[in-house]
PDB file of C-alpha atoms in Angstrom:
ATOM      1  CA  ALA P   1     183.457 140.736 161.385  1.00  0.00           C
ATOM      2  CA  GLN P   2     181.735 143.794 159.975  1.00  0.00           C
ATOM      3  CA  SER P   3     183.776 146.778 158.863  1.00  0.00           C
ATOM      4  CA  VAL P   4     183.654 149.760 156.523  1.00  0.00           C
ATOM      5  CA  THR P   5     186.339 151.712 154.720  1.00  0.00           C
ATOM      6  CA  GLN P   6     185.780 155.264 153.564  1.00  0.00           C
ATOM      7  CA  LEU P   7     188.135 156.406 150.844  1.00  0.00           C
ATOM      8  CA  GLY P   8     189.306 159.962 151.369  1.00  0.00           C
ATOM      9  CA  SER P   9     189.282 161.686 154.734  1.00  0.00           C
ATOM     10  CA  HIS P  10     188.704 165.090 153.095  1.00  0.00           C
ATOM     11  CA  VAL P  11     186.801 166.012 149.947  1.00  0.00           C
ATOM     12  CA  SER P  12     186.520 169.486 148.488  1.00  0.00           C
ATOM     13  CA  VAL P  13     183.768 170.225 145.973  1.00  0.00           C
ATOM     14  CA  SER P  14     182.581 173.353 144.252  1.00  0.00           C
ATOM     15  CA  GLU P  15     179.064 174.570 144.862  1.00  0.00           C
ATOM     16  CA  GLY P  16     176.845 172.989 142.229  1.00  0.00           C
ATOM     17  CA  ALA P  17     179.240 170.143 141.490  1.00  0.00           C
ATOM     18  CA  LEU P  18     178.682 166.425 142.057  1.00  0.00           C
ATOM     19  CA  VAL P  19     179.359 165.092 145.530  1.00  0.00           C
ATOM     20  CA  LEU P  20     180.734 161.523 145.601  1.00  0.00           C
ATOM     21  CA  LEU P  21     181.753 159.868 148.858  1.00  0.00           C
ATOM     22  CA  ARG P  22     183.071 156.332 148.705  1.00  0.00           C
ATOM     23  CA  CYS P  23     182.347 153.507 151.128  1.00  0.00           C
ATOM     24  CA  ASN P  24     183.308 149.841 150.896  1.00  0.00           C
ATOM     25  CA  TYR P  25     182.124 147.306 153.415  1.00  0.00           C
ATOM     26  CA  SER P  26     182.998 143.872 154.689  1.00  0.00           C
ATOM     27  CA  SER P  27     180.287 141.707 156.163  1.00  0.00           C
ATOM     28  CA  SER P  28     179.805 138.036 156.962  1.00  0.00           C
ATOM     29  CA  VAL P  29     176.053 138.336 156.472  1.00  0.00           C
ATOM     30  CA  PRO P  30     173.823 140.411 154.175  1.00  0.00           C
ATOM     31  CA  PRO P  31     174.418 143.851 155.596  1.00  0.00           C
ATOM     32  CA  TYR P  32     172.311 146.796 156.545  1.00  0.00           C
ATOM     33  CA  LEU P  33     174.229 149.925 155.507  1.00  0.00           C
ATOM     34  CA  PHE P  34     173.866 153.525 156.585  1.00  0.00           C
ATOM     35  CA  TRP P  35     175.138 156.994 155.849  1.00  0.00           C
ATOM     36  CA  TYR P  36     175.140 159.542 158.665  1.00  0.00           C
ATOM     37  CA  VAL P  37     176.007 163.244 158.576  1.00  0.00           C
ATOM     38  CA  GLN P  38     177.511 165.201 161.449  1.00  0.00           C
ATOM     39  CA  TYR P  39     177.354 168.993 161.463  1.00  0.00           C
ATOM     40  CA  PRO P  40     179.682 170.890 163.820  1.00  0.00           C
ATOM     41  CA  ASN P  41     178.622 170.580 167.457  1.00  0.00           C
ATOM     42  CA  GLN P  42     175.614 168.456 166.549  1.00  0.00           C
ATOM     43  CA  GLY P  43     174.706 164.805 166.852  1.00  0.00           C
ATOM     44  CA  LEU P  44     174.837 162.315 164.007  1.00  0.00           C
ATOM     45  CA  GLN P  45     171.830 162.442 161.692  1.00  0.00           C
ATOM     46  CA  LEU P  46     170.737 159.586 159.457  1.00  0.00           C
ATOM     47  CA  LEU P  47     170.882 160.459 155.749  1.00  0.00           C
ATOM     48  CA  LEU P  48     169.742 157.119 154.357  1.00  0.00           C
ATOM     49  CA  LYS P  49     169.856 153.379 154.912  1.00  0.00           C
ATOM     50  CA  TYR P  50     169.927 150.176 152.871  1.00  0.00           C
ATOM     51  CA  THR P  51     168.019 147.239 154.331  1.00  0.00           C
ATOM     52  CA  SER P  52     167.976 144.736 151.450  1.00  0.00           C
ATOM     53  CA  ALA P  53     165.078 146.245 149.522  1.00  0.00           C
ATOM     54  CA  ALA P  54     165.854 148.523 146.561  1.00  0.00           C
ATOM     55  CA  THR P  55     169.564 148.816 145.775  1.00  0.00           C
ATOM     56  CA  LEU P  56     169.257 152.537 144.994  1.00  0.00           C
ATOM     57  CA  VAL P  57     168.340 154.330 148.183  1.00  0.00           C
ATOM     58  CA  LYS P  58     167.172 157.912 148.347  1.00  0.00           C
ATOM     59  CA  GLY P  59     167.690 159.952 151.483  1.00  0.00           C
ATOM     60  CA  ILE P  60     167.232 163.404 152.835  1.00  0.00           C
ATOM     61  CA  ASN P  61     168.681 166.625 151.390  1.00  0.00           C
ATOM     62  CA  GLY P  62     168.947 165.190 147.878  1.00  0.00           C
ATOM     63  CA  PHE P  63     171.447 162.445 148.724  1.00  0.00           C
ATOM     64  CA  GLU P  64     171.270 158.904 147.402  1.00  0.00           C
ATOM     65  CA  ALA P  65     173.402 155.792 147.584  1.00  0.00           C
ATOM     66  CA  GLU P  66     173.634 152.609 145.566  1.00  0.00           C
ATOM     67  CA  PHE P  67     174.300 149.191 147.060  1.00  0.00           C
ATOM     68  CA  LYS P  68     176.544 147.109 144.800  1.00  0.00           C
ATOM     69  CA  LYS P  69     177.070 143.637 146.186  1.00  0.00           C
ATOM     70  CA  SER P  70     179.607 142.655 143.536  1.00  0.00           C
ATOM     71  CA  GLU P  71     181.785 145.604 144.486  1.00  0.00           C
ATOM     72  CA  THR P  72     180.911 145.542 148.227  1.00  0.00           C
ATOM     73  CA  SER P  73     180.286 149.258 147.904  1.00  0.00           C
ATOM     74  CA  PHE P  74     177.724 151.768 149.094  1.00  0.00           C
ATOM     75  CA  HIS P  75     178.836 155.113 147.662  1.00  0.00           C
ATOM     76  CA  LEU P  76     176.966 158.310 148.512  1.00  0.00           C
ATOM     77  CA  THR P  77     176.164 160.899 145.855  1.00  0.00           C
ATOM     78  CA  LYS P  78     174.427 164.214 145.412  1.00  0.00           C
ATOM     79  CA  PRO P  79     174.136 165.777 141.936  1.00  0.00           C
ATOM     80  CA  SER P  80     174.660 169.380 143.014  1.00  0.00           C
ATOM     81  CA  ALA P  81     176.460 170.458 146.172  1.00  0.00           C
ATOM     82  CA  HIS P  82     175.128 173.247 148.390  1.00  0.00           C
ATOM     83  CA  MET P  83     177.123 175.239 150.898  1.00  0.00           C
ATOM     84  CA  SER P  84     174.969 173.665 153.599  1.00  0.00           C
ATOM     85  CA  ASP P  85     176.361 170.208 152.713  1.00  0.00           C
ATOM     86  CA  ALA P  86     179.647 171.068 154.397  1.00  0.00           C
ATOM     87  CA  ALA P  87     179.879 168.512 157.200  1.00  0.00           C
ATOM     88  CA  GLU P  88     181.429 165.174 158.104  1.00  0.00           C
ATOM     89  CA  TYR P  89     179.889 162.053 156.632  1.00  0.00           C
ATOM     90  CA  PHE P  90     180.090 158.557 158.059  1.00  0.00           C
ATOM     91  CA  CYS P  91     179.298 155.227 156.475  1.00  0.00           C
ATOM     92  CA  ALA P  92     178.231 152.428 158.834  1.00  0.00           C
ATOM     93  CA  VAL P  93     177.361 148.731 158.675  1.00  0.00           C
ATOM     94  CA  SER P  94     175.088 146.908 161.072  1.00  0.00           C
ATOM     95  CA  GLY P  95     176.145 144.052 163.291  1.00  0.00           C
ATOM     96  CA  THR P  96     175.396 140.408 162.781  1.00  0.00           C
ATOM     97  CA  THR P  97     171.958 138.870 163.181  1.00  0.00           C
ATOM     98  CA  ASP P  98     172.347 138.540 166.960  1.00  0.00           C
ATOM     99  CA  SER P  99     173.474 142.150 167.390  1.00  0.00           C
ATOM    100  CA  TRP P 100     171.892 144.316 164.728  1.00  0.00           C
ATOM    101  CA  GLY P 101     172.257 147.426 166.851  1.00  0.00           C
ATOM    102  CA  LYS P 102     176.035 147.300 166.894  1.00  0.00           C
ATOM    103  CA  LEU P 103     176.998 149.744 164.151  1.00  0.00           C
ATOM    104  CA  GLN P 104     180.543 149.767 162.812  1.00  0.00           C
ATOM    105  CA  PHE P 105     181.442 153.202 161.447  1.00  0.00           C
ATOM    106  CA  GLY P 106     184.048 154.272 158.964  1.00  0.00           C
ATOM    107  CA  ALA P 107     186.577 156.958 159.833  1.00  0.00           C
ATOM    108  CA  GLY P 108     184.523 159.651 158.144  1.00  0.00           C
ATOM    109  CA  THR P 109     184.923 162.021 155.212  1.00  0.00           C
ATOM    110  CA  GLN P 110     185.010 165.765 155.811  1.00  0.00           C
ATOM    111  CA  VAL P 111     183.291 167.639 152.981  1.00  0.00           C
ATOM    112  CA  VAL P 112     184.217 171.222 152.195  1.00  0.00           C
ATOM    113  CA  VAL P 113     182.092 173.152 149.707  1.00  0.00           C
ATOM    114  CA  THR P 114     183.718 176.101 147.945  1.00  0.00           C
ATOM    115  CA  PRO P 115     181.804 178.941 146.271  1.00  0.00           C
TER     116      PRO P 115
ATOM    117  CA  GLY M   1     161.889 165.548 175.158  1.00  0.00           C
ATOM    118  CA  ALA M   2     161.982 165.526 171.407  1.00  0.00           C
ATOM    119  CA  GLY M   3     165.402 163.956 171.049  1.00  0.00           C
ATOM    120  CA  VAL M   4     168.183 162.143 172.863  1.00  0.00           C
ATOM    121  CA  SER M   5     169.800 164.297 175.508  1.00  0.00           C
ATOM    122  CA  GLN M   6     173.155 163.842 177.190  1.00  0.00           C
ATOM    123  CA  THR M   7     174.578 165.466 180.275  1.00  0.00           C
ATOM    124  CA  PRO M   8     176.946 167.035 180.886  1.00  0.00           C
ATOM    125  CA  SER M   9     177.854 168.420 177.484  1.00  0.00           C
ATOM    126  CA  ASN M  10     181.448 168.831 178.634  1.00  0.00           C
ATOM    127  CA  LYS M  11     183.346 167.155 181.454  1.00  0.00           C
ATOM    128  CA  VAL M  12     186.911 167.899 182.472  1.00  0.00           C
ATOM    129  CA  THR M  13     188.459 165.622 185.047  1.00  0.00           C
ATOM    130  CA  GLU M  14     191.842 164.615 186.368  1.00  0.00           C
ATOM    131  CA  LYS M  15     193.579 161.341 185.706  1.00  0.00           C
ATOM    132  CA  GLY M  16     192.459 158.724 188.187  1.00  0.00           C
ATOM    133  CA  LYS M  17     189.072 160.249 188.933  1.00  0.00           C
ATOM    134  CA  TYR M  18     185.655 158.645 188.497  1.00  0.00           C
ATOM    135  CA  VAL M  19     183.101 160.056 186.054  1.00  0.00           C
ATOM    136  CA  GLU M  20     179.477 159.400 185.166  1.00  0.00           C
ATOM    137  CA  LEU M  21     177.897 160.348 181.860  1.00  0.00           C
ATOM    138  CA  ARG M  22     174.129 160.378 181.518  1.00  0.00           C
ATOM    139  CA  CYS M  23     171.886 159.655 178.551  1.00  0.00           C
ATOM    140  CA  ASP M  24     168.141 160.307 178.288  1.00  0.00           C
ATOM    141  CA  PRO M  25     166.750 158.440 175.278  1.00  0.00           C
ATOM    142  CA  ILE M  26     163.692 159.268 173.230  1.00  0.00           C
ATOM    143  CA  SER M  27     160.607 158.295 175.182  1.00  0.00           C
ATOM    144  CA  GLY M  28     159.424 154.799 174.298  1.00  0.00           C
ATOM    145  CA  HIS M  29     162.671 153.681 172.675  1.00  0.00           C
ATOM    146  CA  THR M  30     163.585 150.263 173.997  1.00  0.00           C
ATOM    147  CA  ALA M  31     167.141 150.115 172.682  1.00  0.00           C
ATOM    148  CA  LEU M  32     169.972 152.392 173.835  1.00  0.00           C
ATOM    149  CA  TYR M  33     173.544 152.543 172.579  1.00  0.00           C
ATOM    150  CA  TRP M  34     176.817 154.076 173.709  1.00  0.00           C
ATOM    151  CA  TYR M  35     179.617 154.941 171.306  1.00  0.00           C
ATOM    152  CA  ARG M  36     182.943 156.710 171.736  1.00  0.00           C
ATOM    153  CA  GLN M  37     184.352 159.061 169.119  1.00  0.00           C
ATOM    154  CA  SER M  38     187.997 160.016 169.292  1.00  0.00           C
ATOM    155  CA  LEU M  39     189.357 162.977 167.379  1.00  0.00           C
ATOM    156  CA  GLY M  40     189.474 162.326 163.654  1.00  0.00           C
ATOM    157  CA  GLN M  41     187.771 158.949 163.891  1.00  0.00           C
ATOM    158  CA  GLY M  42     184.337 157.486 163.451  1.00  0.00           C
ATOM    159  CA  PRO M  43     182.204 156.467 166.409  1.00  0.00           C
ATOM    160  CA  GLU M  44     183.284 153.231 168.063  1.00  0.00           C
ATOM    161  CA  PHE M  45     180.641 150.939 169.562  1.00  0.00           C
ATOM    162  CA  LEU M  46     180.805 150.402 173.325  1.00  0.00           C
ATOM    163  CA  ILE M  47     177.584 148.780 174.538  1.00  0.00           C
ATOM    164  CA  TYR M  48     173.922 148.417 173.702  1.00  0.00           C
ATOM    165  CA  PHE M  49     170.897 147.811 175.900  1.00  0.00           C
ATOM    166  CA  GLN M  50     167.625 146.207 175.006  1.00  0.00           C
ATOM    167  CA  GLY M  51     165.375 147.261 177.867  1.00  0.00           C
ATOM    168  CA  THR M  52     167.289 147.018 181.132  1.00  0.00           C
ATOM    169  CA  GLY M  53     169.791 144.408 180.049  1.00  0.00           C
ATOM    170  CA  ALA M  54     173.015 144.781 178.128  1.00  0.00           C
ATOM    171  CA  ALA M  55     172.445 142.934 174.854  1.00  0.00           C
ATOM    172  CA  ASP M  56     176.031 143.423 173.701  1.00  0.00           C
ATOM    173  CA  ASP M  57     178.872 144.898 175.758  1.00  0.00           C
ATOM    174  CA  SER M  58     181.677 143.656 173.557  1.00  0.00           C
ATOM    175  CA  GLY M  59     182.914 147.185 172.831  1.00  0.00           C
ATOM    176  CA  LEU M  60     183.716 148.176 176.401  1.00  0.00           C
ATOM    177  CA  PRO M  61     187.523 148.532 176.349  1.00  0.00           C
ATOM    178  CA  ASN M  62     188.235 147.207 179.843  1.00  0.00           C
ATOM    179  CA  ASP M  63     186.739 146.735 183.292  1.00  0.00           C
ATOM    180  CA  ARG M  64     187.077 150.431 184.134  1.00  0.00           C
ATOM    181  CA  PHE M  65     184.043 151.034 181.936  1.00  0.00           C
ATOM    182  CA  PHE M  66     180.562 150.085 183.065  1.00  0.00           C
ATOM    183  CA  ALA M  67     177.059 151.107 182.009  1.00  0.00           C
ATOM    184  CA  VAL M  68     173.639 150.672 183.548  1.00  0.00           C
ATOM    185  CA  ARG M  69     170.045 151.213 182.555  1.00  0.00           C
ATOM    186  CA  PRO M  70     168.123 150.159 185.654  1.00  0.00           C
ATOM    187  CA  GLU M  71     164.601 151.133 184.588  1.00  0.00           C
ATOM    188  CA  GLY M  72     164.933 150.677 180.865  1.00  0.00           C
ATOM    189  CA  SER M  73     165.051 154.383 180.130  1.00  0.00           C
ATOM    190  CA  VAL M  74     167.917 156.612 181.339  1.00  0.00           C
ATOM    191  CA  SER M  75     171.396 155.138 181.110  1.00  0.00           C
ATOM    192  CA  THR M  76     174.629 156.048 182.856  1.00  0.00           C
ATOM    193  CA  LEU M  77     178.097 155.276 181.544  1.00  0.00           C
ATOM    194  CA  LYS M  78     180.584 155.027 184.377  1.00  0.00           C
ATOM    195  CA  ILE M  79     184.349 155.259 184.009  1.00  0.00           C
ATOM    196  CA  GLN M  80     186.625 154.470 186.927  1.00  0.00           C
ATOM    197  CA  ARG M  81     190.250 155.553 187.346  1.00  0.00           C
ATOM    198  CA  THR M  82     190.124 157.687 184.206  1.00  0.00           C
ATOM    199  CA  GLU M  83     193.149 157.814 181.936  1.00  0.00           C
ATOM    200  CA  ARG M  84     194.189 160.461 179.423  1.00  0.00           C
ATOM    201  CA  GLY M  85     193.379 158.010 176.648  1.00  0.00           C
ATOM    202  CA  ASP M  86     189.730 158.052 177.712  1.00  0.00           C
ATOM    203  CA  SER M  87     189.419 161.608 176.387  1.00  0.00           C
ATOM    204  CA  ALA M  88     186.830 161.540 173.606  1.00  0.00           C
ATOM    205  CA  VAL M  89     183.251 162.438 172.778  1.00  0.00           C
ATOM    206  CA  TYR M  90     180.854 159.875 174.207  1.00  0.00           C
ATOM    207  CA  LEU M  91     177.741 159.488 172.085  1.00  0.00           C
ATOM    208  CA  CYS M  92     174.435 157.973 173.070  1.00  0.00           C
ATOM    209  CA  ALA M  93     171.728 156.812 170.678  1.00  0.00           C
ATOM    210  CA  SER M  94     168.334 155.203 171.026  1.00  0.00           C
ATOM    211  CA  SER M  95     166.003 153.286 168.739  1.00  0.00           C
ATOM    212  CA  GLN M  96     162.675 151.470 168.685  1.00  0.00           C
ATOM    213  CA  GLY M  97     163.944 147.922 168.917  1.00  0.00           C
ATOM    214  CA  GLY M  98     167.361 146.582 168.072  1.00  0.00           C
ATOM    215  CA  ALA M  99     167.180 147.085 164.316  1.00  0.00           C
ATOM    216  CA  GLY M 100     165.473 150.455 164.228  1.00  0.00           C
ATOM    217  CA  GLU M 101     167.003 153.740 163.144  1.00  0.00           C
ATOM    218  CA  GLN M 102     169.376 155.029 165.771  1.00  0.00           C
ATOM    219  CA  PHE M 103     168.839 158.635 166.878  1.00  0.00           C
ATOM    220  CA  PHE M 104     171.945 160.215 168.337  1.00  0.00           C
ATOM    221  CA  GLY M 105     172.398 162.738 171.094  1.00  0.00           C
ATOM    222  CA  PRO M 106     174.868 165.645 170.859  1.00  0.00           C
ATOM    223  CA  GLY M 107     177.457 163.820 172.937  1.00  0.00           C
ATOM    224  CA  THR M 108     179.501 164.473 176.070  1.00  0.00           C
ATOM    225  CA  ARG M 109     183.040 165.703 175.503  1.00  0.00           C
ATOM    226  CA  LEU M 110     185.261 164.137 178.160  1.00  0.00           C
ATOM    227  CA  THR M 111     188.707 165.575 178.765  1.00  0.00           C
ATOM    228  CA  VAL M 112     191.042 163.794 181.150  1.00  0.00           C
ATOM    229  CA  LEU M 113     193.964 165.980 182.239  1.00  0.00           C
TER     230      LEU M 113
END
């Protein structure tokens, strides 16, 4: 079965500091992995995705994530936090080959950015 | 429309009542998904359609939940005999094909009193 674990339900970072959000996955097949962001009262928006091409994936708003098979991790980073990065972030893994559309999400990490 | 839309945005109902939640996907998207997000948790998969048929309904919690997509576009999630535990935000997403990027709607917040 596919699953993801996000370490830390809340993260507080200073404006300009590194943002690091951790995600570990479990998958019976080579996974597709995703990071989504959810702003208050808005729908989920895709930040980036890993689909077995390059292991370092660049996304929108300056975010990137690195797929590490040996560590079963897909951590999200941004070198310098902006106030506008305050949101909830979700890591997700795709389903198996007969149900790719079935995303399994982590519990989410709420990011607070302080001036 | 430009994105996925869901109606109503909020629904308050009483325990035992029947509710319908509607999703309008992005035009041309063949795949449509329903998820449920409870407070403080990530979205939980319910069902996904490829065209008119349910390709995977393994996430529906019990037989009170049912979803249809009769013409391969709009979908309706139907909940019978609602319970307080059904209170959550119900999210809909659509994609071009089963492995495409999923675009999410803003959700319907269901409150069962």
